[in-house]
């Protein structure tokens, strides 16, 4: 059975909206504890070719790890988008991933998938799939259909 990570409907919708608004790969940090994502932190993509690759701004990554060491939210992993691809790890992702158990969220179109970077993973020898549990409205305005969903009268 695949491991599971939880994300709220609002977080999932936010990721899809951020990805749709940019022709380049977006990227950022996934913060939380245990199996629960508590916050997504957008970061600057500093890759040489951001249309086809991502590299999280090292300053943002260092700051997040420093905050976690000082009692802040833990860095569970990161997210990035595949603007013209599918929400699966690419061979490039596998080449860039350390087998450190971190969570990789990948966004393509309306799809968001979750992966764990491991040694000898099922996908490209580096990633094992995670079940992404999209649930739990963060506030009363959240809905499975998104922010502009019609309300019942």
XYZ file of N, CA, C and O in Angstrom:
612
model
N 0.843 -1.197 0.000
C 0.000 0.000 0.000
C 0.882 1.252 0.000
O 1.844 1.352 0.737
N 0.535 2.187 -0.847
C 1.313 3.423 -0.948
C 1.103 4.282 0.295
O 0.021 4.303 0.872
N 2.155 4.975 0.677
C 2.028 5.930 1.775
C 1.137 7.074 1.323
O 0.940 7.277 0.134
N 0.654 7.828 2.282
C -0.305 8.885 1.981
C 0.183 10.215 2.523
O 0.868 10.276 3.538
N -0.170 11.285 1.802
C 0.084 12.643 2.263
C -1.214 13.422 2.042
O -1.906 13.218 1.050
N -1.558 14.267 3.034
C -2.812 15.025 2.964
C -2.565 16.462 2.551
O -1.659 17.121 3.056
N -3.434 16.944 1.663
C -3.404 18.321 1.204
C -4.848 18.822 1.206
O -5.769 18.045 0.952
N -5.048 20.089 1.527
C -6.421 20.603 1.533
C -6.858 20.919 0.105
O -6.033 21.095 -0.796
N -8.136 21.004 -0.078
C -8.703 21.389 -1.367
C -8.145 22.753 -1.780
O -7.739 22.950 -2.932
N -8.102 23.698 -0.845
C -7.602 25.043 -1.143
C -6.147 24.999 -1.595
O -5.768 25.697 -2.544
N -5.314 24.188 -0.937
C -3.907 24.092 -1.328
C -3.771 23.503 -2.729
O -2.988 23.993 -3.541
N -4.524 22.446 -3.004
C -4.493 21.835 -4.332
C -4.917 22.851 -5.388
O -4.280 22.998 -6.427
N -6.010 23.564 -5.141
C -6.502 24.556 -6.100
C -5.489 25.678 -6.302
O -5.306 26.175 -7.412
N -4.821 26.075 -5.204
C -3.815 27.127 -5.270
C -2.637 26.700 -6.152
O -2.180 27.463 -7.013
N -2.169 25.471 -5.964
C -1.072 24.946 -6.784
C -1.436 24.973 -8.272
O -0.639 25.410 -9.109
N -2.631 24.509 -8.590
C -3.071 24.481 -9.989
C -3.166 25.889 -10.559
O -2.775 26.126 -11.716
N -3.654 26.843 -9.775
C -3.776 28.227 -10.239
C -2.400 28.851 -10.461
O -2.177 29.533 -11.467
N -1.466 28.615 -9.541
C -0.112 29.150 -9.701
C 0.524 28.594 -10.969
O 1.148 29.320 -11.724
N 0.380 27.283 -11.173
C 0.984 26.649 -12.347
C 0.360 27.173 -13.637
O 1.063 27.425 -14.614
N -0.956 27.358 -13.653
C -1.652 27.834 -14.849
C -1.268 29.267 -15.203
O -1.345 29.662 -16.365
N -0.823 30.034 -14.216
C -0.518 31.449 -14.424
C 0.904 31.687 -14.934
O 1.281 32.829 -15.177
N 1.699 30.638 -15.107
C 3.097 30.814 -15.482
C 3.478 29.821 -16.576
O 3.185 28.629 -16.468
N 4.133 30.299 -17.625
C 4.592 29.420 -18.702
C 5.832 28.624 -18.297
O 6.126 27.586 -18.880
N 6.586 29.128 -17.309
C 7.760 28.421 -16.807
C 7.345 27.455 -15.706
O 6.225 27.506 -15.207
N 8.274 26.586 -15.330
C 8.017 25.702 -14.200
C 7.983 26.558 -12.934
O 8.878 27.364 -12.699
N 6.935 26.374 -12.154
C 6.879 27.014 -10.842
C 7.488 26.044 -9.841
O 7.559 24.839 -10.098
N 7.895 26.563 -8.692
C 8.438 25.683 -7.665
C 8.284 26.331 -6.301
O 8.078 27.536 -6.192
N 8.360 25.506 -5.289
C 8.266 26.001 -3.935
C 8.426 24.882 -2.936
O 8.654 23.726 -3.294
N 8.291 25.235 -1.686
C 8.494 24.293 -0.585
C 7.171 23.783 -0.030
O 6.177 24.509 -0.007
N 7.189 22.545 0.419
C 6.053 21.905 1.069
C 6.402 21.787 2.546
O 7.369 21.112 2.907
N 5.630 22.468 3.390
C 5.871 22.436 4.833
C 4.755 21.670 5.520
O 3.614 21.653 5.051
N 5.094 21.045 6.634
C 4.081 20.320 7.385
C 4.694 19.374 8.387
O 5.874 19.482 8.738
N 3.882 18.429 8.824
C 4.314 17.445 9.810
C 3.602 16.129 9.549
O 2.461 16.116 9.088
N 4.283 15.062 9.867
C 3.756 13.715 9.649
C 3.334 13.580 8.187
O 4.154 13.685 7.308
N 2.048 13.391 7.956
C 1.544 13.220 6.590
C 0.702 14.408 6.150
O 0.036 14.337 5.119
N 0.717 15.490 6.922
C -0.145 16.636 6.634
C 0.638 17.828 6.117
O 1.543 18.330 6.793
N 0.259 18.310 4.932
C 0.842 19.531 4.393
C 0.121 20.698 5.054
O -1.099 20.791 5.003
N 0.886 21.576 5.701
C 0.274 22.723 6.357
C 0.429 24.005 5.558
O -0.379 24.919 5.685
N 1.502 24.067 4.727
C 1.711 25.299 3.974
C 2.551 25.034 2.745
O 3.466 24.218 2.761
N 2.221 25.754 1.676
C 2.994 25.746 0.437
C 3.659 27.115 0.319
O 2.983 28.133 0.445
N 4.971 27.134 0.110
C 5.714 28.387 0.053
C 6.281 28.566 -1.363
O 7.236 27.880 -1.739
N 5.697 29.470 -2.151
C 6.239 29.710 -3.486
C 7.668 30.241 -3.398
O 7.989 31.043 -2.527
N 8.526 29.751 -4.294
C 9.919 30.182 -4.342
C 10.270 30.562 -5.779
O 9.638 30.099 -6.723
N 11.282 31.377 -5.908
C 11.758 31.766 -7.229
C 12.448 30.577 -7.880
O 13.220 29.870 -7.237
N 12.157 30.348 -9.166
C 12.830 29.312 -9.937
C 14.092 29.939 -10.519
O 14.024 30.796 -11.392
N 15.265 29.518 -10.012
C 16.522 30.108 -10.435
C 17.265 29.243 -11.461
O 18.440 29.478 -11.739
N 16.578 28.269 -12.053
C 17.204 27.400 -13.055
C 17.607 28.213 -14.288
O 16.971 29.220 -14.619
N 18.648 27.752 -14.975
C 19.098 28.407 -16.201
C 18.013 28.384 -17.280
O 17.906 29.310 -18.070
N 17.235 27.315 -17.324
C 16.171 27.161 -18.322
C 14.857 26.844 -17.606
O 14.403 25.703 -17.606
N 14.233 27.855 -16.987
C 13.042 27.612 -16.160
C 11.829 27.077 -16.921
O 10.900 26.580 -16.300
N 11.841 27.132 -18.251
C 10.722 26.577 -19.022
C 10.715 25.054 -18.956
O 9.656 24.437 -19.118
N 11.873 24.446 -18.698
C 11.959 22.986 -18.717
C 12.625 22.392 -17.483
O 12.806 21.178 -17.392
N 12.980 23.234 -16.530
C 13.676 22.736 -15.339
C 13.406 23.680 -14.183
O 13.123 24.849 -14.372
N 13.520 23.168 -12.974
C 13.361 24.049 -11.822
C 14.542 23.892 -10.883
O 15.175 22.845 -10.812
N 14.826 24.975 -10.197
C 15.803 24.987 -9.111
C 15.297 26.010 -8.104
O 15.118 27.181 -8.434
N 15.013 25.541 -6.913
C 14.490 26.419 -5.863
C 15.579 27.385 -5.421
O 16.740 26.994 -5.242
N 15.203 28.634 -5.255
C 16.120 29.669 -4.781
C 16.805 29.171 -3.505
O 16.135 28.887 -2.505
N 18.130 29.005 -3.517
C 18.833 28.459 -2.349
C 18.598 29.266 -1.070
O 18.542 28.698 0.020
N 18.461 30.582 -1.195
C 18.214 31.408 -0.006
C 16.905 31.040 0.676
O 16.838 30.972 1.913
N 15.866 30.784 -0.112
C 14.571 30.404 0.449
C 14.657 29.034 1.120
O 14.085 28.818 2.192
N 15.391 28.125 0.497
C 15.548 26.778 1.052
C 16.307 26.826 2.377
O 15.886 26.214 3.371
N 17.386 27.577 2.423
C 18.175 27.710 3.654
C 17.332 28.349 4.756
O 17.329 27.885 5.903
N 16.588 29.396 4.407
C 15.745 30.074 5.401
C 14.686 29.132 5.966
O 14.420 29.137 7.177
N 14.089 28.313 5.119
C 13.049 27.374 5.586
C 13.640 26.320 6.520
O 13.036 25.984 7.546
N 14.807 25.792 6.175
C 15.440 24.794 7.047
C 15.886 25.427 8.369
O 15.758 24.805 9.430
N 16.352 26.649 8.314
C 16.747 27.357 9.543
C 15.522 27.567 10.440
O 15.577 27.330 11.649
N 14.408 27.997 9.845
C 13.173 28.201 10.617
C 12.708 26.888 11.238
O 12.278 26.859 12.399
N 12.803 25.785 10.485
C 12.390 24.476 11.012
C 13.250 24.069 12.203
O 12.736 23.564 13.209
N 14.559 24.311 12.107
C 15.454 23.983 13.232
C 15.129 24.806 14.468
O 15.407 24.395 15.587
N 14.543 25.977 14.255
C 14.178 26.856 15.369
C 12.732 26.687 15.808
O 12.157 27.590 16.410
N 12.133 25.546 15.478
C 10.788 25.235 15.955
C 9.680 25.537 14.965
O 8.504 25.350 15.283
N 10.011 25.986 13.763
C 8.991 26.278 12.754
C 8.513 25.019 12.048
O 8.906 23.899 12.395
N 7.687 25.236 11.052
C 7.159 24.114 10.277
C 8.299 23.367 9.585
O 9.267 23.973 9.139
N 8.159 22.045 9.521
C 9.191 21.208 8.921
C 9.091 21.236 7.398
O 8.004 21.299 6.832
N 10.238 21.173 6.740
C 10.279 21.073 5.280
C 10.076 19.606 4.924
O 10.935 18.770 5.190
N 8.907 19.307 4.344
C 8.591 17.931 3.943
C 9.135 17.620 2.548
O 9.363 16.466 2.217
N 9.277 18.650 1.741
C 9.730 18.472 0.369
C 9.435 19.719 -0.418
O 9.494 20.827 0.118
N 9.081 19.539 -1.672
C 8.826 20.693 -2.530
C 7.826 20.333 -3.617
O 7.446 19.180 -3.774
N 7.423 21.355 -4.362
C 6.535 21.154 -5.499
C 7.134 21.830 -6.711
O 7.976 22.720 -6.595
N 6.726 21.365 -7.874
C 7.049 22.049 -9.122
C 6.038 21.647 -10.177
O 5.272 20.706 -9.988
N 6.023 22.397 -11.265
C 5.051 22.121 -12.319
C 5.744 21.598 -13.571
O 6.946 21.793 -13.770
N 4.957 20.910 -14.369
C 5.357 20.481 -15.705
C 4.397 21.164 -16.669
O 3.353 20.614 -17.004
N 4.722 22.394 -17.114
C 3.793 23.181 -17.928
C 3.322 22.490 -19.212
O 2.198 22.684 -19.633
N 4.187 21.696 -19.834
C 3.773 21.056 -21.078
C 3.870 19.543 -20.968
O 3.999 18.848 -21.971
N 3.779 19.038 -19.754
C 3.945 17.606 -19.557
C 2.830 16.998 -18.742
O 1.713 17.502 -18.716
N 3.148 15.914 -18.094
C 2.208 15.217 -17.232
C 2.702 15.302 -15.792
O 3.871 15.587 -15.538
N 1.813 15.037 -14.862
C 2.127 15.153 -13.434
C 2.821 13.886 -12.920
O 2.386 13.263 -11.962
N 3.899 13.514 -13.598
C 4.739 12.384 -13.197
C 6.184 12.846 -13.198
O 6.546 13.724 -13.974
N 7.024 12.252 -12.367
C 8.434 12.620 -12.390
C 9.041 12.327 -13.761
O 8.750 11.294 -14.366
N 9.875 13.237 -14.203
C 10.571 13.063 -15.479
C 11.932 12.418 -15.213
O 12.410 12.404 -14.067
N 12.583 11.913 -16.260
C 13.958 11.422 -16.062
C 14.867 12.521 -15.505
O 15.749 12.241 -14.699
N 14.639 13.784 -15.898
C 15.427 14.905 -15.372
C 15.189 15.047 -13.868
O 16.118 15.269 -13.099
N 13.909 14.942 -13.440
C 13.599 15.003 -12.006
C 14.369 13.916 -11.265
O 14.951 14.159 -10.205
N 14.377 12.708 -11.837
C 15.056 11.582 -11.182
C 16.555 11.838 -11.074
O 17.162 11.534 -10.047
N 17.136 12.416 -12.115
C 18.571 12.703 -12.088
C 18.907 13.762 -11.038
O 19.978 13.728 -10.431
N 17.975 14.702 -10.816
C 18.219 15.793 -9.872
C 17.846 15.448 -8.427
O 18.237 16.155 -7.502
N 17.070 14.386 -8.221
C 16.527 14.073 -6.892
C 17.517 13.294 -6.030
O 18.118 12.323 -6.480
N 17.639 13.738 -4.799
C 18.413 12.974 -3.816
C 17.467 11.941 -3.200
O 16.299 12.241 -2.961
N 17.949 10.730 -2.934
C 17.083 9.696 -2.343
C 16.917 9.906 -0.839
O 17.292 9.075 -0.034
N 16.332 11.060 -0.481
C 16.281 11.476 0.921
C 14.900 11.322 1.564
O 14.681 11.769 2.684
N 13.965 10.716 0.843
C 12.629 10.517 1.406
C 11.736 11.737 1.322
O 10.617 11.730 1.819
N 12.221 12.804 0.678
C 11.403 14.014 0.593
C 10.211 13.814 -0.334
O 10.220 12.963 -1.219
N 9.191 14.627 -0.101
C 7.968 14.590 -0.906
C 8.135 15.528 -2.091
O 8.620 16.656 -1.945
N 7.749 15.048 -3.249
C 7.715 15.849 -4.472
C 6.264 15.920 -4.916
O 5.651 14.885 -5.210
N 5.689 17.111 -4.955
C 4.380 17.314 -5.572
C 4.636 17.817 -6.982
O 5.456 18.726 -7.176
N 3.957 17.237 -7.951
C 4.119 17.656 -9.343
C 2.750 18.056 -9.878
O 1.772 17.326 -9.734
N 2.704 19.254 -10.487
C 1.469 19.832 -11.002
C 1.555 19.897 -12.522
O 2.549 20.388 -13.065
N 0.515 19.425 -13.201
C 0.399 19.574 -14.655
C -1.078 19.729 -14.964
O -1.868 18.830 -14.687
N -1.441 20.884 -15.491
C -2.859 21.142 -15.746
C -3.620 21.130 -14.438
O -3.234 21.782 -13.477
N -4.689 20.345 -14.369
C -5.494 20.241 -13.151
C -5.062 19.075 -12.271
O -5.694 18.801 -11.257
N -3.994 18.391 -12.659
C -3.538 17.218 -11.905
C -2.410 17.588 -10.952
O -1.485 18.317 -11.318
N -2.500 17.062 -9.731
C -1.422 17.179 -8.745
C -1.148 15.773 -8.236
O -2.074 15.077 -7.810
N 0.105 15.350 -8.311
C 0.471 14.020 -7.830
C 1.571 14.156 -6.782
O 2.263 15.170 -6.712
N 1.736 13.117 -5.971
C 2.724 13.122 -4.892
C 3.649 11.914 -5.032
O 3.201 10.807 -5.352
N 4.921 12.163 -4.744
C 5.964 11.149 -4.900
C 6.947 11.273 -3.747
O 7.121 12.337 -3.185
N 7.617 10.167 -3.416
C 8.680 10.189 -2.418
C 9.978 9.819 -3.123
O 10.034 8.819 -3.839
N 11.014 10.641 -2.936
C 12.322 10.395 -3.541
C 13.078 9.371 -2.695
O 13.373 9.627 -1.537
N 13.332 8.211 -3.288
C 13.973 7.103 -2.568
C 15.006 6.428 -3.479
O 14.987 6.596 -4.690
N 15.875 5.648 -2.873
C 16.796 4.828 -3.648
C 15.989 3.668 -4.244
O 15.082 3.146 -3.592
N 16.270 3.298 -5.451
C 15.588 2.177 -6.121
C 14.078 2.358 -6.208
O 13.319 1.410 -6.007
N 13.618 3.576 -6.494
C 12.188 3.840 -6.611
C 11.573 3.174 -7.828
O 12.260 2.812 -8.783
N 10.271 3.042 -7.808
C 9.522 2.377 -8.878
C 9.518 3.169 -10.185
O 9.402 2.589 -11.258
N 9.646 4.502 -10.108
C 9.630 5.346 -11.298
C 11.030 5.942 -11.512
O 11.549 6.634 -10.626
N 11.625 5.613 -12.640
C 12.968 6.094 -12.997
C 14.012 5.736 -11.943
O 15.029 6.421 -11.824
N 13.759 4.704 -11.157
C 14.713 4.280 -10.140
C 14.866 5.245 -8.980
O 15.764 5.100 -8.160
N 13.960 6.257 -8.857
C 14.128 7.277 -7.839
C 12.861 7.642 -7.080
O 12.937 8.192 -5.991
N 11.677 7.374 -7.642
C 10.446 7.833 -7.004
C 9.466 6.697 -6.762
O 9.266 5.849 -7.618
N 8.847 6.730 -5.587
C 7.710 5.863 -5.292
C 6.469 6.741 -5.204
O 6.526 7.852 -4.649
N 5.356 6.262 -5.760
C 4.128 7.064 -5.707
C 3.577 7.143 -4.288
O 3.706 6.207 -3.502
N 2.980 8.273 -3.980
C 2.266 8.466 -2.718
C 0.804 8.701 -3.052
O 0.483 9.286 -4.087
N -0.075 8.283 -2.172
C -1.485 8.613 -2.314
C -1.662 10.039 -1.826
O -1.252 10.370 -0.716
N -2.249 10.891 -2.668
C -2.504 12.273 -2.289
C -3.959 12.379 -1.865
O -4.863 12.259 -2.683
N -4.162 12.559 -0.574
C -5.507 12.674 -0.005
C -5.899 14.152 -0.034
O -5.408 14.938 0.763
N -6.740 14.511 -0.991
C -7.209 15.891 -1.130
C -8.527 15.984 -0.394
O -9.542 15.459 -0.838
N -8.494 16.623 0.757
C -9.705 16.676 1.572
C -9.604 17.808 2.575
O -8.647 18.562 2.574
N -10.597 17.872 3.412
C -10.557 18.811 4.512
C -10.499 20.242 4.062
O -9.458 20.741 3.681
N -11.601 20.883 4.048
C -11.636 22.295 3.691
C -10.897 23.090 4.756
O -11.142 22.926 5.941
N -9.983 23.952 4.317
C -9.230 24.773 5.264
C -10.122 25.839 5.879
O -9.929 26.247 7.012
N -11.115 26.312 5.116
C -12.086 27.251 5.670
C -13.414 27.068 4.953
O -13.512 26.305 3.998
N -14.421 27.768 5.403
C -15.764 27.543 4.888
C -15.925 27.933 3.424
O -16.872 27.519 2.774
N -14.984 28.717 2.866
C -15.080 29.114 1.471
C -14.518 28.094 0.504
O -14.656 28.236 -0.706
N -13.873 27.049 1.022
C -13.277 26.036 0.155
C -14.343 25.082 -0.350
O -15.283 24.752 0.354
N -14.161 24.640 -1.571
C -15.048 23.608 -2.103
C -14.254 22.727 -3.045
O -13.224 23.148 -3.563
N -14.698 21.512 -3.284
C -13.974 20.631 -4.200
C -13.914 21.196 -5.615
O -13.036 20.861 -6.381
N -14.824 22.074 -5.981
C -14.875 22.607 -7.335
C -13.991 23.847 -7.517
O -13.834 24.316 -8.624
N -13.476 24.404 -6.454
C -12.631 25.583 -6.574
C -13.309 26.817 -6.027
O -14.443 26.784 -5.578
N -12.596 27.914 -6.070
C -13.064 29.153 -5.462
C -14.317 29.718 -6.112
O -15.096 30.390 -5.477
N -14.504 29.516 -7.397
C -15.639 30.109 -8.096
C -16.820 29.157 -8.222
O -17.673 29.339 -9.081
N -16.842 28.152 -7.401
C -17.942 27.197 -7.475
C -19.253 27.869 -7.078
O -19.285 28.717 -6.207
N -20.320 27.477 -7.752
C -21.624 28.069 -7.392
C -22.027 27.625 -5.985
O -21.687 26.540 -5.550
N -22.720 28.479 -5.330
C -23.216 28.142 -3.983
C -24.693 27.790 -4.093
O -25.406 28.296 -4.940
N -25.133 26.910 -3.232
C -26.555 26.542 -3.255
C -27.345 27.609 -2.521
O -26.860 28.288 -1.639
N -28.586 27.751 -2.915
C -29.437 28.781 -2.313
C -30.443 28.156 -1.391
O -30.914 27.122 -1.544
